[in-house]
mmCIF file of C-alpha atoms in Angstrom:
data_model
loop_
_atom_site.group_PDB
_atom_site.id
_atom_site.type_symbol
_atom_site.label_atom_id
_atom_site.label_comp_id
_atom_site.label_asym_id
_atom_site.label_seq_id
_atom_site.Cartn_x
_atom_site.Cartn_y
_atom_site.Cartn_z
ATOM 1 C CA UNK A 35 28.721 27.619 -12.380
ATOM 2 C CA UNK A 36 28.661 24.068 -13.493
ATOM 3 C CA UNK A 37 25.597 22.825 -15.377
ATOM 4 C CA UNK A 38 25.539 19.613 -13.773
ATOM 5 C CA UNK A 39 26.377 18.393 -10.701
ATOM 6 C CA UNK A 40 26.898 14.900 -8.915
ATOM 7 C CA UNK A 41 24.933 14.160 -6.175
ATOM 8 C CA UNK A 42 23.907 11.097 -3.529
ATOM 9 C CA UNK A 43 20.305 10.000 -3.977
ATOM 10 C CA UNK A 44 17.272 8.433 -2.869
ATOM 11 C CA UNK A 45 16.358 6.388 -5.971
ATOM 12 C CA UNK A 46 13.517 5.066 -4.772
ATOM 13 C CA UNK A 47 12.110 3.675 -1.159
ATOM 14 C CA UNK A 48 14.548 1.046 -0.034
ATOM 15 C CA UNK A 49 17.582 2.280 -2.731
ATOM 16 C CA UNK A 50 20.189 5.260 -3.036
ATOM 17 C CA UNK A 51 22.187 5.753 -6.009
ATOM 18 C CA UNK A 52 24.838 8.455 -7.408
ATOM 19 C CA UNK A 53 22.919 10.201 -10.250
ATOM 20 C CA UNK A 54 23.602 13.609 -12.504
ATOM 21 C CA UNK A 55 20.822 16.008 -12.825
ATOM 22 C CA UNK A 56 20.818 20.114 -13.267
ATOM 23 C CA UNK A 57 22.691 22.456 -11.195
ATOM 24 C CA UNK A 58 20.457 24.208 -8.886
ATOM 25 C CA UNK A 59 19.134 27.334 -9.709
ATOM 26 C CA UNK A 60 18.586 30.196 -7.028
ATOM 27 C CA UNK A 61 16.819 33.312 -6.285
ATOM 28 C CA UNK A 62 17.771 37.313 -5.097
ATOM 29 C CA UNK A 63 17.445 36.146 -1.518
ATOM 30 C CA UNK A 64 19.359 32.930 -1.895
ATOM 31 C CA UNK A 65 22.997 31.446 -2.325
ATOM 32 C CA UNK A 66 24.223 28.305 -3.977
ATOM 33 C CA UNK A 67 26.887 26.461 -1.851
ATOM 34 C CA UNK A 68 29.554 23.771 -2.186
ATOM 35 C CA UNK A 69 29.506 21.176 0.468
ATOM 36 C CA UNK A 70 33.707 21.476 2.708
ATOM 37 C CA UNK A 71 32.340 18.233 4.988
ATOM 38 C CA UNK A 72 28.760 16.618 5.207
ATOM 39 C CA UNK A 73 27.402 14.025 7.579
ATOM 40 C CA UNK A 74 24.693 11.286 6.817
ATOM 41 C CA UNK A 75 21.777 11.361 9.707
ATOM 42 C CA UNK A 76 19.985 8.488 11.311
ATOM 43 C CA UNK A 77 16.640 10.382 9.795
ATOM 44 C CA UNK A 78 18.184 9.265 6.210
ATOM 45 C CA UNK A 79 17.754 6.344 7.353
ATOM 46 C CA UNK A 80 14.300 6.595 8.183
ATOM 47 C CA UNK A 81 13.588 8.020 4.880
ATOM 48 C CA UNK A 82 15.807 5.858 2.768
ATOM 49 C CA UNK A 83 14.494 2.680 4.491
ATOM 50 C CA UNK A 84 11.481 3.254 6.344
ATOM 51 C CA UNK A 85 9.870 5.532 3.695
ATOM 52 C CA UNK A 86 8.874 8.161 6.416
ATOM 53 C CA UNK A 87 8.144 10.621 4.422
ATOM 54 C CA UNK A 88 6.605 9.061 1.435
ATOM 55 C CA UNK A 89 8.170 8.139 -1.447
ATOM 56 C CA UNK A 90 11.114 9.827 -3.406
ATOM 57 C CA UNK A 91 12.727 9.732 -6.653
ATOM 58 C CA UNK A 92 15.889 10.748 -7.196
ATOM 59 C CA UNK A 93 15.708 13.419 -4.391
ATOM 60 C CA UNK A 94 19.629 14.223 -3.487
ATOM 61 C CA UNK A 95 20.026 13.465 -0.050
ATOM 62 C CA UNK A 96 21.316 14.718 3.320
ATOM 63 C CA UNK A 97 21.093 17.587 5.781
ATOM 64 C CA UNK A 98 23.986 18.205 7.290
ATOM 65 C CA UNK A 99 26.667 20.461 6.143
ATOM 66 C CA UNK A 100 29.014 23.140 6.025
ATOM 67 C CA UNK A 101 30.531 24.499 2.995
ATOM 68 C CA UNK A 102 32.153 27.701 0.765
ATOM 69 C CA UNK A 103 29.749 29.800 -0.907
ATOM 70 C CA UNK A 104 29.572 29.802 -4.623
ATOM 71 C CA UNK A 105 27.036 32.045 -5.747
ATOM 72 C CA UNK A 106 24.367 34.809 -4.039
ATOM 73 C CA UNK A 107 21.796 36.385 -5.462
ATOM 74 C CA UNK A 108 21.476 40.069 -5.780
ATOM 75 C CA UNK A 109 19.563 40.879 -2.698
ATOM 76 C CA UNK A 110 21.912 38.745 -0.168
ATOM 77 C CA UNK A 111 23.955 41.674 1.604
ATOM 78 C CA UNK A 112 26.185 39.476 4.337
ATOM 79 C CA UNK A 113 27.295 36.724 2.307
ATOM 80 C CA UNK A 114 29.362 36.338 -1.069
ATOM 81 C CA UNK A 115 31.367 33.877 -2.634
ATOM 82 C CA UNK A 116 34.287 32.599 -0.850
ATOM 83 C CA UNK A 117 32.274 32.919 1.983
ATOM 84 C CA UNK A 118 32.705 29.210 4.798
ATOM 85 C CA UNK A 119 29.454 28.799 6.242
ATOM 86 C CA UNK A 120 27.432 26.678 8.149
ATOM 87 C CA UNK A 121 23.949 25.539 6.942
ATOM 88 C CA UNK A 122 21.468 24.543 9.281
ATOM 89 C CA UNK A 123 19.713 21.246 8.548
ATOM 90 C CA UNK A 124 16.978 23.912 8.592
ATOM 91 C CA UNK A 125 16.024 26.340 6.531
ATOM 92 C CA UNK A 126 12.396 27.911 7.365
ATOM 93 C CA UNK A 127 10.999 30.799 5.264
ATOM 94 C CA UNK A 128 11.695 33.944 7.811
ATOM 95 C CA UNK A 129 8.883 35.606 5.686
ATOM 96 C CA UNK A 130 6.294 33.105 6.635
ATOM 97 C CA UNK A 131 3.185 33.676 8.840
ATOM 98 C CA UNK A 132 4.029 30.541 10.880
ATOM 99 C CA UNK A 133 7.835 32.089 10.999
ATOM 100 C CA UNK A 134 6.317 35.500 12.557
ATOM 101 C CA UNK A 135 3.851 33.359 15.109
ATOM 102 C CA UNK A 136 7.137 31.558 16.343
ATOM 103 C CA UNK A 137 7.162 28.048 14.420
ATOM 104 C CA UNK A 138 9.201 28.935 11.578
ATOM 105 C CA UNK A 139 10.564 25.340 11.814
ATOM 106 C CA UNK A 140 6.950 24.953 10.130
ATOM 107 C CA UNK A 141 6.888 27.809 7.674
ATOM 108 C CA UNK A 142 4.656 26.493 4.528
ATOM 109 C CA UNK A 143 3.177 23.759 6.349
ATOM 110 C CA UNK A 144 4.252 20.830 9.237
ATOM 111 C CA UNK A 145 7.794 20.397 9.198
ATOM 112 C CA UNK A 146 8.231 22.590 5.972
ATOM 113 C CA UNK A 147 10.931 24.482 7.470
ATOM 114 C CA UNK A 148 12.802 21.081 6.980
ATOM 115 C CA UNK A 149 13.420 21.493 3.155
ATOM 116 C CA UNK A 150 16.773 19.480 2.542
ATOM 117 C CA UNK A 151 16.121 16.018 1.703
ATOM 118 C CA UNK A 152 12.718 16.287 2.448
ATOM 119 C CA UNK A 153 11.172 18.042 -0.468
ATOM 120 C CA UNK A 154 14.487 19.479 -2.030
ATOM 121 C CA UNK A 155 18.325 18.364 -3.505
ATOM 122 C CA UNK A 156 20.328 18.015 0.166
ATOM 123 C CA UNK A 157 23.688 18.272 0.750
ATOM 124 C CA UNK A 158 25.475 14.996 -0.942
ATOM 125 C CA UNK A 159 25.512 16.938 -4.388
ATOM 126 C CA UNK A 160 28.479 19.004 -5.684
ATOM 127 C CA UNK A 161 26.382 22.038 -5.071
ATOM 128 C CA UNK A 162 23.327 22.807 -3.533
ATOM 129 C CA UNK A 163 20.668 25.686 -2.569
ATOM 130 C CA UNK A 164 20.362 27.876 0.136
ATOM 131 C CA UNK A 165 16.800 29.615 0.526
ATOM 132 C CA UNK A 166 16.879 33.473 2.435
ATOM 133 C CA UNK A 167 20.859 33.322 2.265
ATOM 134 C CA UNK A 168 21.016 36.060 5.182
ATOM 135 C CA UNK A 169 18.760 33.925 7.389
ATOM 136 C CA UNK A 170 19.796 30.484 7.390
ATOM 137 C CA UNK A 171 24.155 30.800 6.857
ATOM 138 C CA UNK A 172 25.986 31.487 9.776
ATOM 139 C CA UNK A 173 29.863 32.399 8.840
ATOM 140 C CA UNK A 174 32.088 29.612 10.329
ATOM 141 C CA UNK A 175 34.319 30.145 12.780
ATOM 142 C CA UNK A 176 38.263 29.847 11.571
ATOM 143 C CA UNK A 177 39.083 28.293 15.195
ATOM 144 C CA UNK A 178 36.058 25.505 14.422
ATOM 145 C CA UNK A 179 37.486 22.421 12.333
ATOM 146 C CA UNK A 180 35.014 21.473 9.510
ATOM 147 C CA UNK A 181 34.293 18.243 10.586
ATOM 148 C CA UNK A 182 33.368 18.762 13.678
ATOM 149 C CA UNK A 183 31.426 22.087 12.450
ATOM 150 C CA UNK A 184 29.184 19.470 10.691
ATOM 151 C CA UNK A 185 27.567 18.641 14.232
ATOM 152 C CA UNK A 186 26.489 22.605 14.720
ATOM 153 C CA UNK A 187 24.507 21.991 12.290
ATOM 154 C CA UNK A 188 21.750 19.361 12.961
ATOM 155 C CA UNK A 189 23.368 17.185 16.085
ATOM 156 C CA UNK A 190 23.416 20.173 18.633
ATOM 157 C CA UNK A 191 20.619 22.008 18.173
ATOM 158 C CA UNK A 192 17.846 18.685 17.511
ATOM 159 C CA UNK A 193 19.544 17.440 20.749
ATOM 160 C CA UNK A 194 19.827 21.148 22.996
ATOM 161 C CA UNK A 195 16.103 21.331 21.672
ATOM 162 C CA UNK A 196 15.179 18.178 23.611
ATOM 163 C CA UNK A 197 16.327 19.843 26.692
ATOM 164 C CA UNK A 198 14.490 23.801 25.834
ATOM 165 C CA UNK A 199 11.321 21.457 25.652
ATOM 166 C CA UNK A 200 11.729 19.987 28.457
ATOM 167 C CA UNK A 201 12.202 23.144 29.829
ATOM 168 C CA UNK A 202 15.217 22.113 31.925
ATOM 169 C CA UNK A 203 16.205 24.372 35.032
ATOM 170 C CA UNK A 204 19.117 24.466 37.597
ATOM 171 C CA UNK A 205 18.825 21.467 39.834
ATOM 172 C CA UNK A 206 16.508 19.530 37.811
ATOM 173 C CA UNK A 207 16.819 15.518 37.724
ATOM 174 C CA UNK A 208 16.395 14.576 33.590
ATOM 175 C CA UNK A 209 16.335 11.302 32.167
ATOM 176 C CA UNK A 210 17.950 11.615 28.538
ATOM 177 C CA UNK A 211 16.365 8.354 26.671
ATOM 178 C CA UNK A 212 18.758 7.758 23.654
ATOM 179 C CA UNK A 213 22.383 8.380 23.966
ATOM 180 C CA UNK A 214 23.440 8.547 19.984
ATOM 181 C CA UNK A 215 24.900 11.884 18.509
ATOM 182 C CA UNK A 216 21.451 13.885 19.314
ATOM 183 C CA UNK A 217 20.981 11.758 22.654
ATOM 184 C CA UNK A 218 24.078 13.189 23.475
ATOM 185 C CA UNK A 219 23.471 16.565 22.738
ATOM 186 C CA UNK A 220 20.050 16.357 25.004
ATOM 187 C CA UNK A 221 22.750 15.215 28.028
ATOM 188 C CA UNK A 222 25.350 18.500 27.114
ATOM 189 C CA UNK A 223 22.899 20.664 26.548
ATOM 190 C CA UNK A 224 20.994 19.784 29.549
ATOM 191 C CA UNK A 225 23.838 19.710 31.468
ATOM 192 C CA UNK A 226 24.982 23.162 30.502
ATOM 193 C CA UNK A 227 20.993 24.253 31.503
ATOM 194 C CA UNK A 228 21.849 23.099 35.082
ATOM 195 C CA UNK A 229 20.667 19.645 36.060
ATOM 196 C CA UNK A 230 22.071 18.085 38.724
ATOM 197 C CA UNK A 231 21.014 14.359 38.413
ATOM 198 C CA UNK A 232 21.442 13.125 34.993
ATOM 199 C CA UNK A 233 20.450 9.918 33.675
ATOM 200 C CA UNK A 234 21.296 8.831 30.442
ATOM 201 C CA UNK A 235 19.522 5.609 29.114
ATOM 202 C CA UNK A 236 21.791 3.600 26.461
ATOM 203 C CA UNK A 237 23.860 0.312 26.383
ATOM 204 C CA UNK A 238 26.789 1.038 23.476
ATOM 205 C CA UNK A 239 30.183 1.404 25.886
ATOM 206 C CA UNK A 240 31.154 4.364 23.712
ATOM 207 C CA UNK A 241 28.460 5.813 23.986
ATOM 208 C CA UNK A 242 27.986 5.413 27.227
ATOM 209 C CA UNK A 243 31.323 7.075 28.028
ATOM 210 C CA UNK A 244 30.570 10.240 25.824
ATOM 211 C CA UNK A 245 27.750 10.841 28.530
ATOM 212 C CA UNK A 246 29.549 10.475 31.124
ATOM 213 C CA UNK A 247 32.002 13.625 29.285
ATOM 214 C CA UNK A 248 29.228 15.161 28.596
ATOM 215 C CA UNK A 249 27.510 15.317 32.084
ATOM 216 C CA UNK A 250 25.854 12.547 33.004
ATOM 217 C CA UNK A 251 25.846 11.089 36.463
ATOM 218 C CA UNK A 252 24.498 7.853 36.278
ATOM 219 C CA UNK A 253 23.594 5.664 33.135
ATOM 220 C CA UNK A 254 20.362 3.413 32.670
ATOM 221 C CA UNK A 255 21.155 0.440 30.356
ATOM 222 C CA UNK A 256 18.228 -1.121 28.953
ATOM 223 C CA UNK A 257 19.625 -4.366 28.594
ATOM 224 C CA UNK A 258 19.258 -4.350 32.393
ATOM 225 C CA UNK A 259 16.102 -4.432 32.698
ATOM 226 C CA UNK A 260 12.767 -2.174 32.432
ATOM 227 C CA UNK A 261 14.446 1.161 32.080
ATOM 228 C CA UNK A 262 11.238 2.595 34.477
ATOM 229 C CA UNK A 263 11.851 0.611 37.088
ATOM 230 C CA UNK A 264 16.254 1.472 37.105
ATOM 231 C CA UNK A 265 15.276 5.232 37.034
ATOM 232 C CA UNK A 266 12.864 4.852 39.729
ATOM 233 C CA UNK A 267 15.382 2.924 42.020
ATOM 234 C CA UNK A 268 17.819 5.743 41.236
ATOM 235 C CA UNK A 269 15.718 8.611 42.153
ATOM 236 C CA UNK A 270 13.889 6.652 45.410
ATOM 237 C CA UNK A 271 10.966 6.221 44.020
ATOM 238 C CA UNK A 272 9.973 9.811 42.837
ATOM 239 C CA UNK A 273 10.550 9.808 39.376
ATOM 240 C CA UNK A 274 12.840 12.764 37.323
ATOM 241 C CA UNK A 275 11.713 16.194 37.041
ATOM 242 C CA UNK A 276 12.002 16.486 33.042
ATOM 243 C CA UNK A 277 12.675 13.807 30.236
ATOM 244 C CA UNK A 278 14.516 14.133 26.886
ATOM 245 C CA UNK A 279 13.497 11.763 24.107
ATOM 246 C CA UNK A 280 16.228 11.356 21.638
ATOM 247 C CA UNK A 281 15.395 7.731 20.665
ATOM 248 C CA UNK A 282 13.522 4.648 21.009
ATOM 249 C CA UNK A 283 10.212 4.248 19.380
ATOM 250 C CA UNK A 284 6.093 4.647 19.597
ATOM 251 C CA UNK A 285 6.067 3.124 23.241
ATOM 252 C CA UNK A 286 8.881 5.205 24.612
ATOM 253 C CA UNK A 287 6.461 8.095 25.426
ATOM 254 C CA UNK A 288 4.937 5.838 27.642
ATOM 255 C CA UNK A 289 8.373 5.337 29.805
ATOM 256 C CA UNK A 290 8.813 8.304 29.791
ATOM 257 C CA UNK A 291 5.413 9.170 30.814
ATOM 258 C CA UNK A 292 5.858 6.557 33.874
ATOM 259 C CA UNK A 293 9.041 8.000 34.889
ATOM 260 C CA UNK A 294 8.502 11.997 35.404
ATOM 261 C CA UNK A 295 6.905 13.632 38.068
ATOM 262 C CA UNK A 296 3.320 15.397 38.256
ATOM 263 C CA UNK A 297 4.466 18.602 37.095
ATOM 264 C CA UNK A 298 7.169 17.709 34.923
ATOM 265 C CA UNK A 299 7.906 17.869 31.357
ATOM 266 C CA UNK A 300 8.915 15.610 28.381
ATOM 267 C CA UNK A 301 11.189 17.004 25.613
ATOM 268 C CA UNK A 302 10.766 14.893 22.366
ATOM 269 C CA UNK A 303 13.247 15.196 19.353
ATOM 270 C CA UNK A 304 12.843 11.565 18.689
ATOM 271 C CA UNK A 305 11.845 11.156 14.665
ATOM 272 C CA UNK A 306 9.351 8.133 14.904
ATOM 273 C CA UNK A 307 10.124 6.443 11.590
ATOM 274 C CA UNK A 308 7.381 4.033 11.981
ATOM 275 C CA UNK A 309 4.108 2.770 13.664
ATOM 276 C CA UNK A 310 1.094 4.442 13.603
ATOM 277 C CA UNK A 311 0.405 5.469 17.362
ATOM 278 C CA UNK A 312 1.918 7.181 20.110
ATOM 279 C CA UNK A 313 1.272 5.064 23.388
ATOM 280 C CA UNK A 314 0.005 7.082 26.287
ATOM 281 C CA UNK A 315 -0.359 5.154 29.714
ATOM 282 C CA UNK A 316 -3.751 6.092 31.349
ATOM 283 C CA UNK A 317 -3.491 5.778 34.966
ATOM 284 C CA UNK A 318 0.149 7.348 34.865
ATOM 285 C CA UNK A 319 -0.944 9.967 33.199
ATOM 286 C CA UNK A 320 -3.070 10.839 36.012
ATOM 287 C CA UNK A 321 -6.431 9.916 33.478
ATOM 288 C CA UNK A 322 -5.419 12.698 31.737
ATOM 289 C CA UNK A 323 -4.748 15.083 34.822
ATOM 290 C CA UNK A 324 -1.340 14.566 36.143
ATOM 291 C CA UNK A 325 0.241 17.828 34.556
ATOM 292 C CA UNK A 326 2.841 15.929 33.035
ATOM 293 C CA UNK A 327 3.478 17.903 29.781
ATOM 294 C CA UNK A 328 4.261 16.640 26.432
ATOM 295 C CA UNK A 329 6.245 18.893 24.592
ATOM 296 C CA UNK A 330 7.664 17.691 20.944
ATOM 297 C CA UNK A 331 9.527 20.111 18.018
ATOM 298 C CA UNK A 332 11.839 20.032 15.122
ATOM 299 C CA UNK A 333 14.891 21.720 15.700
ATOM 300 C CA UNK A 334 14.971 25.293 14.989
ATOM 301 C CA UNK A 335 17.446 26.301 12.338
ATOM 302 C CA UNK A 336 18.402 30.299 10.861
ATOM 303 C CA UNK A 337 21.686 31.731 11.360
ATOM 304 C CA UNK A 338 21.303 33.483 15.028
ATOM 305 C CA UNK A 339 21.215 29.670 16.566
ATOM 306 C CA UNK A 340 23.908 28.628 14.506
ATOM 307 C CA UNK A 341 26.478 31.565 15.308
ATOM 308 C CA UNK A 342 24.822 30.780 19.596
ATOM 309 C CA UNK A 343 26.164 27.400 19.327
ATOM 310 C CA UNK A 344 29.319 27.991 17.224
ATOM 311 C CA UNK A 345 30.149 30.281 20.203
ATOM 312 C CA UNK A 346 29.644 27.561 22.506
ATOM 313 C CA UNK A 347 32.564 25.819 20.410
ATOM 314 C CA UNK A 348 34.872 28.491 19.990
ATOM 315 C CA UNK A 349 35.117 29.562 24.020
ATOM 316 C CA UNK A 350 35.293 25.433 25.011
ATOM 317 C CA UNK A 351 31.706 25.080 26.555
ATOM 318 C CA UNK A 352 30.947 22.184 24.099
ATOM 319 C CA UNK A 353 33.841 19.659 22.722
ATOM 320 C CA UNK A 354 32.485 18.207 19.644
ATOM 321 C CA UNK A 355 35.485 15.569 18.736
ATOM 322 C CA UNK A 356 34.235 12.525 20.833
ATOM 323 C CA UNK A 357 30.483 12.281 18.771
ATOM 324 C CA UNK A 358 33.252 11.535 15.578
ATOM 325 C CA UNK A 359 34.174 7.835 15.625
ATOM 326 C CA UNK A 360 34.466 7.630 11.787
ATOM 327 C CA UNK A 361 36.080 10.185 9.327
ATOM 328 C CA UNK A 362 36.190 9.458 5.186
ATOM 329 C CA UNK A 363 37.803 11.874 2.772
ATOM 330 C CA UNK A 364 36.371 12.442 0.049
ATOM 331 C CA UNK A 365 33.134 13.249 -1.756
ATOM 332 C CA UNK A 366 32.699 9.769 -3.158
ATOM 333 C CA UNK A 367 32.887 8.237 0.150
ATOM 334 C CA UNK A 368 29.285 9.676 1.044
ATOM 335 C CA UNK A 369 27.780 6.538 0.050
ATOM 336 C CA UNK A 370 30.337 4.521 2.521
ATOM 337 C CA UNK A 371 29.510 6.613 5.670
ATOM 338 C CA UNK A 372 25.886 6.739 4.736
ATOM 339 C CA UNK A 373 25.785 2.666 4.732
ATOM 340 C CA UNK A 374 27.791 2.763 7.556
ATOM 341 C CA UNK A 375 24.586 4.857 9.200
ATOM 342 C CA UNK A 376 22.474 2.452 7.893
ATOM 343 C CA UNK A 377 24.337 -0.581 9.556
ATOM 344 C CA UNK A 378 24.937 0.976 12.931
ATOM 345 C CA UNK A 379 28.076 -0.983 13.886
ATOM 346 C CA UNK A 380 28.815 -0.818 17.826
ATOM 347 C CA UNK A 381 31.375 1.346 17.853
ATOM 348 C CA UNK A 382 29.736 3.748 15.989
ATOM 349 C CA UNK A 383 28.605 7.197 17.302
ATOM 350 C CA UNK A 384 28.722 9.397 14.352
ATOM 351 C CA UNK A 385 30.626 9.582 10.426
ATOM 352 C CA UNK A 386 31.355 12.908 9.004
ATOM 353 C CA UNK A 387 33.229 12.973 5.321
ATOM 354 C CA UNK A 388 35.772 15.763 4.851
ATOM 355 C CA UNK A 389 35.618 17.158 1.435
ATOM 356 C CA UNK A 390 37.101 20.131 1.410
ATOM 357 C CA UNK A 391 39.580 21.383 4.830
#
């Protein structure tokens, strides 16, 4: 294995840069992996940029990927070299206590189950490492193109978690606030839960027709007006049943709060980059007794959700092609499609970069 590899990195807050540092090392449990195609993720962005997390220095970044095993170690019995895989954005520690109480998205602390990019090399270097191998690869699918396999791995399941949280059931109204790439996934996923009514709040026309492929029935555009007072005309007055927050900001959770019914829950996926609050309205929230539930999580990762939604690819429950509006080849045009994130041009839903086929 090489002793030095290439990667995409955070230099500092506010700069990326390519830099050269050691090839990762790995464990009995784990595997070393070479990225096939990798994505660049709005939450880059935030931590790039915004400095969400704190600084970094020369962290390699990115999340999402799929890609060929190169190495195992000696304990990993499903998985060897040669192996495609798909690697969750994340990777909790199955071991954990907070894995066996049934957050293992927060093994080793809040959000510690999120390790790439956060507080480890990601994905935009020529290799990088896998912790607990058997838990957190999924083999991928021969029918499943690598590009769009790229979107199993942090698109569908942050954006199907917005709709789990918000508990969605047959017949339910929703209100999916946010209709980029997760957004998106909170209207499929949703709509393959079994609501009926489906609002999707957004103003970018491609965008805006993705939803409408993916389910949704009528679309709130912000630019409109107060996006309360459109999904309160739509639904007569009464509000939606459930809400799924894939975007906005620290005063979205208050729309949201107006909109849904007593008894009705909010989903939230959104990553809240900045601000130091969460705004909750008083007297719509019932002075704190309207049962209207918040519930917020970071998607779950490990191999049994990834081969779950993989399926839903393979049989044709979930088309994954129309979230892909730009496609580079190449390694070195990481930094292109992760500027391209950065600058959020109108037409722009989602880039993936094809390495490897």
């Amino acid at each position: 294995m090489a002793k030095k590899i290439k990667g995409l990195a955070m230099r500092k807050i506010g700069e990326i840069g390519w830099i050269e540092k050691e090839a990762p090392k790995y464990g009995p449990l784990d595997a070393i992996v070479k990225p096939l195609a990798a994505a660049p993720c709005s939450s880059d962005i935030h931590t790039v940029w915004e400095g969400a997390l704190g600084d970094r220095h020369d962290m390699i970044l990115g999340h999402e990927a799929v890609g060929e095993v190169v190495e195992v170690g000696s304990m990993v019995k499903d998985f060897k070299p040669g192996d495609r895989v798909i690697v969750p954005a994340i990777t909790p520690d199955w071991l954990s206590l907070e894995a066996q109480g049934g957050f293992s998205t927060h093994s080793g602390g809040m959000l510690a189950g999120w390790k790439f990019s956060n507080f480890k090399d990601g994905v935009f270097g020529e290799l990088f490492h896998v912790n607990e191998a058997d838990g957190n690869l999924a083999k991928l699918p021969d029918s499943i193109p690598v590009a769009e396999a790229t979107m199993i791995t942090d698109m569908v399941p942050t954006g199907f978690h917005a709709a789990e949280l918000a508990d969605v059931r047959l017949g339910d109204t929703v209100c999916c606030i946010g209709i980029g790439p997760v957004g998106l996934m909170s209207v499929a996923g949703s709509n393959l839960m079994g609501a009926s009514h489906l609002l999707a709040v957004g103003s970018r026309p491609n965008c805006i027709e993705a939803a409408k492929g993916y389910g949704a029935t009528d679309i709130i555009n912000y630019k409109n007006g107060d996006i309360v007072d459109q999904v309160l005309e739509k639904t007569d007055g009464k509000g939606v049943d459930k809400v799924c927050i894939a975007g906005g900001d620290v005063h979205t959770m208050e729309q949201a709060i107006k909109m849904v019914k007593p008894g009705g829950i909010i989903g939230n996926v959104n990553y809240l980059g900045s601000g130091e609050h969460v705004y909750i309205p008083r007297v719509e929230w019932g002075c704190g007794m309207s049962h209207k539930f918040i519930h917020c999580g970071l998607m779950p990762g490990g191999r049994l959700r990834m081969e779950k939604l993989a399926s839903l690819v393979e049989t044709g429950k979930l088309d994954l092609s129309p979230m892909l509006t730009h496609r580079f080849k190449g390694f070195d045009k990481l930094e292109e499609a992760l500027l391209l994130m950065k600058e959020k041009p109108r037409d722009l839903i989602k880039p993936v970069v094809v390495i490897e086929e």
